[in-house]
Each structure stands twice: as structure tokens, then as C-alpha cells.
Coordinates of C-alpha atoms in Angstrom, one line a residue:
M1 CA 1.8 -63.9 -27.3
Y2 CA 2.9 -60.9 -29.0
M3 CA 5.9 -60.2 -27.3
Q4 CA 7.2 -64.2 -28.3
R5 CA 6.0 -63.7 -31.7
A6 CA 8.3 -60.1 -31.9
L7 CA 11.1 -62.1 -30.2
R8 CA 11.0 -64.9 -32.5
V9 CA 11.0 -61.8 -35.2
L10 CA 14.1 -61.1 -33.7
G11 CA 15.6 -64.5 -33.2
A12 CA 15.3 -65.2 -37.4
I13 CA 17.3 -62.9 -38.1
G14 CA 19.7 -62.0 -35.3
V15 CA 20.1 -59.5 -32.6
A16 CA 23.7 -59.3 -33.3
A17 CA 22.4 -58.9 -37.1
A18 CA 19.8 -56.1 -36.9
V19 CA 22.1 -54.1 -34.8
A20 CA 25.3 -54.6 -38.2
I21 CA 22.2 -54.0 -40.5
V22 CA 21.0 -50.4 -38.7
A23 CA 23.7 -49.4 -37.9
T24 CA 26.2 -49.6 -41.7
V25 CA 23.5 -48.9 -43.8
P26 CA 21.0 -46.0 -42.9
L27 CA 18.1 -47.7 -44.5
A28 CA 17.5 -50.1 -42.5
T29 CA 16.3 -47.8 -40.0
Q30 CA 13.1 -47.1 -41.6
A31 CA 10.0 -48.6 -41.2
A32 CA 10.2 -45.5 -42.8
D33 CA 11.3 -43.5 -39.6
H34 CA 11.4 -45.9 -37.0
L35 CA 14.3 -45.0 -34.2
D36 CA 15.3 -41.9 -35.9
G37 CA 16.6 -40.8 -33.2
P38 CA 21.1 -39.1 -33.4
S39 CA 22.5 -42.5 -32.3
L40 CA 21.4 -46.0 -32.9
L41 CA 18.2 -47.4 -32.3
T42 CA 16.4 -44.6 -30.0
P43 CA 14.0 -42.5 -30.4
P44 CA 13.7 -38.6 -31.4
G45 CA 14.0 -37.3 -27.7
G46 CA 13.8 -40.3 -25.9
N47 CA 10.7 -40.3 -26.2
L48 CA 9.2 -44.1 -27.9
R49 CA 5.6 -42.5 -27.4
A50 CA 6.7 -39.5 -29.4
D51 CA 8.7 -41.4 -32.2
I52 CA 6.6 -41.5 -35.5
N53 CA 7.0 -44.5 -37.3
D54 CA 5.0 -43.6 -41.0
L55 CA 2.4 -41.6 -42.3
F56 CA 0.1 -42.6 -45.1
V57 CA -2.4 -39.9 -47.4
F58 CA -4.5 -42.2 -50.1
R59 CA -8.3 -42.0 -51.0
A60 CA -10.7 -43.9 -48.9
S61 CA -14.0 -43.3 -51.1
A62 CA -16.1 -40.7 -54.0
G63 CA -15.0 -37.5 -52.1
R64 CA -13.2 -38.5 -49.0
T65 CA -9.3 -38.6 -47.5
V66 CA -7.4 -41.2 -45.7
L67 CA -5.2 -39.1 -43.2
A68 CA -3.0 -41.6 -41.4
L69 CA -0.2 -41.4 -38.6
T70 CA 1.6 -44.8 -37.0
T71 CA 3.7 -43.9 -33.6
H72 CA 5.1 -46.1 -31.3
P73 CA 7.5 -48.2 -33.0
A74 CA 7.0 -52.3 -32.0
A75 CA 4.6 -51.1 -30.1
G76 CA 4.3 -53.6 -26.5
F77 CA 8.0 -55.2 -27.1
V78 CA 10.3 -51.9 -27.4
S79 CA 7.5 -49.2 -26.5
P80 CA 4.8 -48.8 -23.9
L81 CA 1.3 -49.4 -25.4
D82 CA -0.1 -45.8 -23.5
Y83 CA 0.1 -42.5 -26.1
A84 CA 1.5 -39.4 -23.6
T85 CA -0.8 -37.0 -22.3
N86 CA 2.2 -34.8 -23.1
V87 CA 2.4 -34.6 -26.7
D88 CA 0.1 -34.0 -29.1
Y89 CA 0.2 -35.8 -32.2
V90 CA -0.5 -33.1 -35.4
I91 CA -1.2 -34.2 -39.5
D92 CA -0.3 -30.7 -41.1
I93 CA -2.0 -29.6 -44.6
D94 CA -0.5 -27.1 -47.0
R95 CA -2.8 -26.1 -49.4
D96 CA -0.8 -23.6 -51.2
G97 CA 2.7 -25.6 -52.3
D98 CA 4.7 -22.7 -49.7
A99 CA 5.3 -26.3 -47.5
V100 CA 3.7 -23.9 -44.8
E101 CA 0.3 -26.0 -42.2
D102 CA -2.7 -24.0 -43.5
V103 CA -4.8 -27.2 -41.9
A104 CA -3.8 -29.3 -38.7
F105 CA -5.4 -31.6 -37.3
V106 CA -3.8 -32.1 -33.8
L107 CA -5.6 -35.6 -31.4
R108 CA -4.1 -35.2 -27.8
F109 CA -4.8 -38.1 -25.0
G110 CA -5.9 -38.3 -21.2
P111 CA -4.7 -40.4 -19.0
M112 CA -5.0 -44.6 -18.9
A113 CA -9.0 -46.0 -17.6
V114 CA -9.6 -48.8 -17.4
G115 CA -7.7 -49.9 -20.4
S116 CA -8.1 -47.3 -22.9
Q117 CA -6.9 -43.5 -23.1
P118 CA -9.2 -40.8 -24.5
Y119 CA -8.7 -38.3 -26.4
T120 CA -9.8 -35.1 -28.0
V121 CA -9.4 -34.4 -32.4
T122 CA -8.9 -30.8 -33.1
R123 CA -9.0 -28.9 -36.1
Y124 CA -6.7 -25.6 -36.9
T125 CA -6.9 -23.3 -39.9
G126 CA -5.1 -20.7 -41.7
A127 CA -2.3 -18.8 -38.5
N128 CA -4.0 -20.7 -36.3
A129 CA -2.5 -23.9 -37.9
R130 CA 0.8 -22.5 -37.4
S131 CA 0.3 -21.6 -33.6
L132 CA -2.4 -24.8 -32.3
S133 CA -4.7 -21.2 -30.4
H134 CA -8.2 -20.9 -31.6
G135 CA -8.4 -24.6 -32.6
V136 CA -12.7 -25.6 -33.5
E137 CA -12.9 -29.4 -31.5
L138 CA -14.7 -32.0 -33.7
G139 CA -15.3 -33.9 -30.7
G140 CA -13.1 -37.3 -29.4
G141 CA -13.7 -41.6 -28.5
A142 CA -11.4 -44.1 -26.7
T143 CA -8.9 -45.9 -28.0
G144 CA -9.3 -48.8 -29.7
S145 CA -12.4 -47.8 -31.1
S146 CA -13.9 -45.8 -33.3
A147 CA -15.9 -41.8 -33.0
N148 CA -17.5 -39.8 -35.8
L149 CA -16.8 -36.0 -35.0
K150 CA -18.4 -33.2 -36.7
G151 CA -18.3 -32.9 -39.9
D152 CA -18.5 -36.1 -40.9
A153 CA -15.0 -36.7 -40.2
R154 CA -14.7 -40.1 -38.2
A155 CA -11.0 -41.0 -36.3
F156 CA -9.7 -44.2 -34.9
A157 CA -6.0 -44.1 -32.0
G158 CA -4.6 -47.5 -31.1
L159 CA -3.2 -50.4 -31.2
R160 CA -3.0 -52.3 -35.1
S161 CA -0.1 -54.3 -36.8
D162 CA 2.2 -52.4 -38.2
P163 CA 1.1 -51.8 -41.8
F164 CA 5.7 -51.2 -43.6
F165 CA 7.0 -53.8 -45.1
F166 CA 10.5 -54.1 -45.5
D167 CA 13.2 -56.7 -45.7
L168 CA 16.5 -56.4 -43.8
G169 CA 17.5 -59.8 -44.9
A170 CA 18.5 -58.3 -48.6
F171 CA 19.4 -55.0 -47.7
L172 CA 22.3 -57.4 -44.6
S173 CA 23.3 -58.7 -48.2
Q174 CA 23.1 -56.1 -51.1
V175 CA 23.2 -53.0 -49.8
A176 CA 25.3 -52.9 -47.0
G177 CA 27.3 -55.4 -48.4
V178 CA 27.8 -58.8 -46.1
Q179 CA 27.0 -61.3 -48.9
R180 CA 28.1 -60.2 -52.1
D181 CA 27.0 -63.8 -54.3
L182 CA 23.6 -62.7 -53.9
I183 CA 22.6 -60.3 -56.7
P184 CA 19.6 -59.8 -58.5
G185 CA 19.3 -62.4 -61.3
V186 CA 22.6 -64.7 -60.3
L187 CA 22.6 -67.8 -58.3
D188 CA 25.0 -67.8 -55.1
T189 CA 26.6 -71.4 -54.3
R190 CA 23.8 -73.5 -53.8
G191 CA 21.6 -72.0 -56.5
R192 CA 19.7 -69.2 -54.7
S193 CA 18.3 -66.7 -56.5
F194 CA 18.6 -63.2 -54.6
C195 CA 15.2 -62.9 -54.3
D196 CA 15.0 -67.2 -52.6
A197 CA 17.2 -65.5 -50.5
N198 CA 15.8 -62.6 -48.8
T199 CA 12.5 -62.8 -48.4
N200 CA 12.0 -62.2 -44.6
D201 CA 9.2 -59.8 -43.7
F202 CA 11.2 -58.0 -40.8
F203 CA 7.6 -56.2 -39.0
A204 CA 4.9 -58.4 -40.7
A205 CA 5.0 -59.5 -36.7
L206 CA 4.7 -56.3 -34.8
N207 CA 2.1 -53.9 -34.2
T208 CA 2.3 -50.3 -33.9
N209 CA 0.2 -46.9 -32.3
A210 CA -2.0 -45.9 -34.8
I211 CA -3.9 -42.3 -35.4
V212 CA -6.6 -43.1 -38.4
L213 CA -8.3 -39.5 -39.8
E214 CA -10.6 -40.2 -42.6
V215 CA -12.2 -36.6 -43.3
S216 CA -14.5 -35.1 -46.4
N217 CA -11.9 -33.5 -49.1
D218 CA -13.2 -30.4 -48.9
V219 CA -11.8 -29.6 -45.7
L220 CA -8.5 -30.2 -47.5
T221 CA -9.0 -28.3 -50.6
D222 CA -11.0 -25.2 -51.1
E223 CA -12.9 -27.0 -53.8
G224 CA -12.2 -30.4 -52.6
T225 CA -9.9 -30.6 -55.3
G226 CA -6.0 -29.8 -56.2
E227 CA -2.6 -31.0 -54.9
I228 CA -2.1 -30.8 -50.2
G229 CA 1.2 -31.1 -49.3
V230 CA 1.2 -33.7 -45.5
W231 CA 3.4 -34.3 -42.9
A232 CA 2.6 -35.1 -39.4
R233 CA 4.2 -34.5 -36.1
T234 CA 5.4 -35.0 -32.5
I235 CA 5.6 -32.1 -29.3
G236 CA 5.7 -31.4 -25.7
G237 CA 6.1 -29.7 -23.8
S238 CA 9.9 -28.3 -25.2
G239 CA 9.0 -28.4 -28.8
Q240 CA 9.0 -30.8 -31.2
I241 CA 10.3 -33.8 -30.8
D242 CA 9.8 -35.3 -34.5
R243 CA 8.6 -34.8 -37.8
M244 CA 8.5 -36.6 -41.1
G245 CA 6.8 -36.8 -44.4
R246 CA 7.3 -39.0 -47.1
P247 CA 9.0 -42.7 -45.7
A248 CA 12.8 -42.0 -45.3
I249 CA 13.9 -38.7 -45.9
N250 CA 15.6 -38.7 -42.8
T251 CA 16.8 -41.9 -42.1
V252 CA 18.5 -42.0 -45.3
F253 CA 20.0 -38.6 -46.3
N254 CA 21.1 -37.4 -41.8
H255 CA 23.3 -38.8 -39.4
G256 CA 23.7 -38.0 -35.7
A257 CA 23.3 -34.9 -34.7
D258 CA 21.7 -33.4 -38.1
K259 CA 18.7 -36.1 -37.2
T260 CA 17.5 -33.8 -34.5
T261 CA 17.7 -30.6 -36.0
F262 CA 15.9 -31.6 -39.0
N263 CA 13.9 -33.3 -36.8
Q264 CA 13.2 -30.1 -35.1
E265 CA 12.5 -28.0 -38.3
A266 CA 10.3 -27.3 -39.8
P267 CA 9.2 -28.5 -44.0
A268 CA 9.8 -24.3 -45.0
A269 CA 13.7 -24.4 -43.8
D270 CA 14.7 -28.2 -45.5
R271 CA 16.4 -27.1 -48.4
T272 CA 18.2 -24.1 -47.4
N273 CA 19.3 -26.1 -44.3
F274 CA 20.0 -29.5 -45.4
E275 CA 20.6 -29.6 -49.7
T276 CA 23.3 -29.2 -49.6
S277 CA 23.8 -32.3 -47.1
F278 CA 21.2 -34.4 -49.3
R279 CA 23.1 -33.6 -52.5
A280 CA 26.5 -34.9 -51.2
T281 CA 25.1 -37.8 -50.5
L282 CA 22.9 -39.1 -53.7
S283 CA 26.8 -38.1 -55.2
S284 CA 27.7 -40.7 -53.2
F285 CA 25.3 -42.8 -54.7
G286 CA 27.1 -42.1 -57.8
Y287 CA 24.8 -39.7 -59.2
S288 CA 25.8 -36.7 -61.2
S289 CA 25.6 -33.3 -59.5
D290 CA 22.8 -31.7 -62.1
Q291 CA 20.9 -35.5 -61.1
A292 CA 22.0 -34.9 -57.1
K293 CA 20.9 -31.1 -57.3
T294 CA 16.8 -32.8 -59.3
I295 CA 16.2 -35.9 -56.8
A296 CA 17.4 -33.6 -53.5
E297 CA 15.0 -30.1 -55.0
I298 CA 12.6 -33.5 -55.3
L299 CA 12.3 -34.7 -51.8
L300 CA 13.1 -31.6 -49.8
P301 CA 10.8 -30.0 -48.7
D302 CA 9.7 -33.4 -47.2
V303 CA 6.3 -33.5 -47.4
I304 CA 3.5 -36.3 -48.8
T305 CA 2.6 -34.5 -51.6
Y306 CA -1.4 -35.6 -52.8
Q307 CA -3.5 -34.5 -55.8
V308 CA -7.2 -34.8 -53.4
G309 CA -9.0 -37.3 -54.9
S310 CA -6.5 -39.1 -56.7
T311 CA -5.5 -43.0 -56.2
A312 CA -2.5 -42.8 -54.0
D313 CA 0.7 -44.0 -55.3
G314 CA 4.1 -43.3 -53.2
A315 CA 6.9 -43.8 -56.1
A316 CA 5.3 -41.5 -58.4
L317 CA 5.2 -39.4 -54.8
N318 CA 1.6 -38.9 -55.3
G319 CA 0.8 -40.1 -52.2
R320 CA 0.9 -43.1 -50.4
A321 CA -1.4 -46.3 -49.4
L322 CA -0.7 -48.8 -47.2
A323 CA 0.3 -51.0 -49.7
D324 CA 2.5 -49.2 -52.1
D325 CA 6.5 -50.3 -51.9
V326 CA 8.3 -47.7 -51.1
I327 CA 11.2 -49.6 -49.9
D328 CA 11.8 -50.6 -53.9
A329 CA 11.6 -47.1 -54.8
E330 CA 14.5 -46.4 -52.4
L331 CA 16.7 -49.5 -53.6
G332 CA 16.7 -48.1 -57.2
I333 CA 17.2 -44.3 -55.6
V334 CA 19.9 -45.5 -52.5
T335 CA 21.8 -48.5 -55.7
N336 CA 21.5 -46.2 -58.8
G337 CA 19.3 -48.5 -60.3
Q338 CA 21.1 -51.7 -60.0
I339 CA 18.4 -53.0 -57.4
A340 CA 15.2 -52.3 -57.8
T341 CA 12.8 -55.2 -55.0
D342 CA 13.7 -56.9 -51.3
C343 CA 11.2 -58.8 -52.3
V344 CA 9.0 -58.3 -49.8
G345 CA 5.6 -57.5 -51.2
P346 CA 2.2 -56.1 -48.9
H347 CA 1.3 -57.9 -45.3
G348 CA -1.9 -59.5 -46.2
D349 CA -3.8 -57.9 -43.0
Y350 CA -5.1 -54.2 -44.5
L351 CA -8.4 -53.9 -44.0
T352 CA -11.4 -52.7 -47.0
S353 CA -13.1 -50.3 -44.1
F354 CA -11.9 -47.9 -41.5
P355 CA -10.0 -48.3 -39.9
Y356 CA -7.9 -50.1 -42.7
I357 CA -4.9 -50.7 -41.2
G358 CA -4.7 -54.5 -39.9
I359 CA -6.0 -55.9 -36.2
P360 CA -3.3 -56.1 -33.9
H361 CA -0.7 -59.0 -33.1
Q362 CA -1.9 -60.9 -30.3

């Protein structure tokens, strides 16, 4: 069963070690955005069903783009399997570079019935993308199955394998400073290299809920080409619960109540409200003041930038494909170039066709 598999993963690294990593290394919670609430191992707003894990943007085929959002960290083990019926799951598109949504796709779910949940997909444009009013319903479906939508779009919602790959052990040994005898390129006292000793993909056995949309490029931009900004939000009755763009931004750079503030604000406010603290964090990594300012203004606002129609490359800040090794890129930033890899590569279960994310683990 799935729970037994997940327990084996936790047992392999040790629950105490996992908690120690999360407590001492901000990056360790970043299955890019899992459990990024203000306290240790808590979801935003205390709502696991509204907890965004990862966001992906990549080319599907000529003239088509995939927007994929994962939620529910360790679904079926830590999180429940059903989607919230009182939460809007939103993917936002900025067309003109001002970090304000010009297009919004919203999924809303009904109650579970006979093992699945019905859902609708609604598209909002212009000012309506900001108010989420007066949208166009594109259609819907039931969780676990693909659905065809208006405008030659497709949708999937339901349980999938977690596409994120990440070695907690490498962070424990190299970033948290627990095993300083393991340094890339140097053998430890037992003759092991860094990558010999650090190859445990903590998320390889875990599942997540996924929302996958495949849309025509001309829905994203007027001409079907050009750069867009993409981010995701979950919104409940009391307001915005969680949001993310690029992987690990909130988990690395914010702490305590700042995580909640960041999750609840809009990307357009990021530089005003958070650039100073981001620059201070980057300075603590060893960057000069000018370098810290440059990097902070690349990372903020927190949106995934993507040249529509191009091959995604998360490390180059152009979209994010499932197999993009964002952790290696993040390691380089956090260690100021001293560590270039966590020695873990992409999963082998990604699909070449819709819905792209691997089938769930049993």
C-alpha cells in the first residue's frame, strides 16, 4: 500500500533527521513549496488541501503549452486525497510584464461521489482575471480522468506521483553542516565520494494531487508568441491562502509570519515588501551588496517567466519542465557556487503525453 511505501522512505532517512533538516535548512522544505506555513511542517492557513507544491510551465507540442500545478503534499499520507470544495485553484498569466494577471484559469471542485470529484474549469480575462468574476466556463470533468475543454484545451485533475526530486541527505550533510567530511570531489573516511553517500530521492515514492491544463498558445498571448509570467494561487472564503511561482522562493527567503504575508500578497507587491529582506538573505550567503540586489530583482516578483513556444529550462528561468533540476540551480545560489548538485536526477515515470505527470504510486 501507498502508506507503507511512504513510511519506508521516511524510515530510510529517519524522521528525526528529516525534522532536523527542515528546522535548520530552509531549502529542505522546498519540494519547492510543500508545507510552507509559518511554523515547522505546517501548510499555509492550516489547510493541506490548499497547499501548493510545485508549478510547471512547458511546451506540449507546436502551438500548445502545459500549465501544471501540484497540491496536497504527500497525498494519502500527510494530506487527504480530495480537493477542497470551498477553495479556488487558480493559475494566473501575466501578458505584459507588470506581474498582474491578465488571464486566469480557475478549477472548482464539487463533493466526492462514487470515488471521484466533479470539477469545472473557468477562464477569466482582463480585469475579470483580477476579480474572478464574469468568466467563461470551458467545461469540466471528474478527477482521475482527462477532459476535453472548449477552445481545444484539455484538463486533468487527480492523484499523480510527485514529480519533484530532491536529496534531503545531501542538504543535511552539506548545507546544515552535520557531516562536514563529505565535500564534493573529496572522499570521506570510508572512501565514499559526496554523490556515493548522498543519493536518496526523498520524494520518489510520494504522491501529490495534480491539476494539468494544456492550452493553445494564442490563449496565453495575442500572437501565440512572446514572454508571459505564470503563478498559481489557492483562494478560500477568507482570501488567498497560498501562492507560488518559481520553486523555493518562499521556503528559502522567508521565515515565520513573513511566509504567511508572502503567500497572501500579489506578485506585483513583491519588490516593495520583500526585496530588502531578500537582499539581506543573499548577503548572508556571501554575495556583495550589488550582487544581492541583482539576484533579488531577478527572483522578484515571484512568477515563472516563459517564452511561449520555446523549450522550457527552469535553470535558465524560462518556464519549468518536469525534469528540470531546480535544486541544483538553487544549491549554486545558496552556497555561492560551492556546491553544484545534490546528486539526484529526474524521476523515470514522467509521461510523454497528457497529463505528463507519472501515475500515482500504490
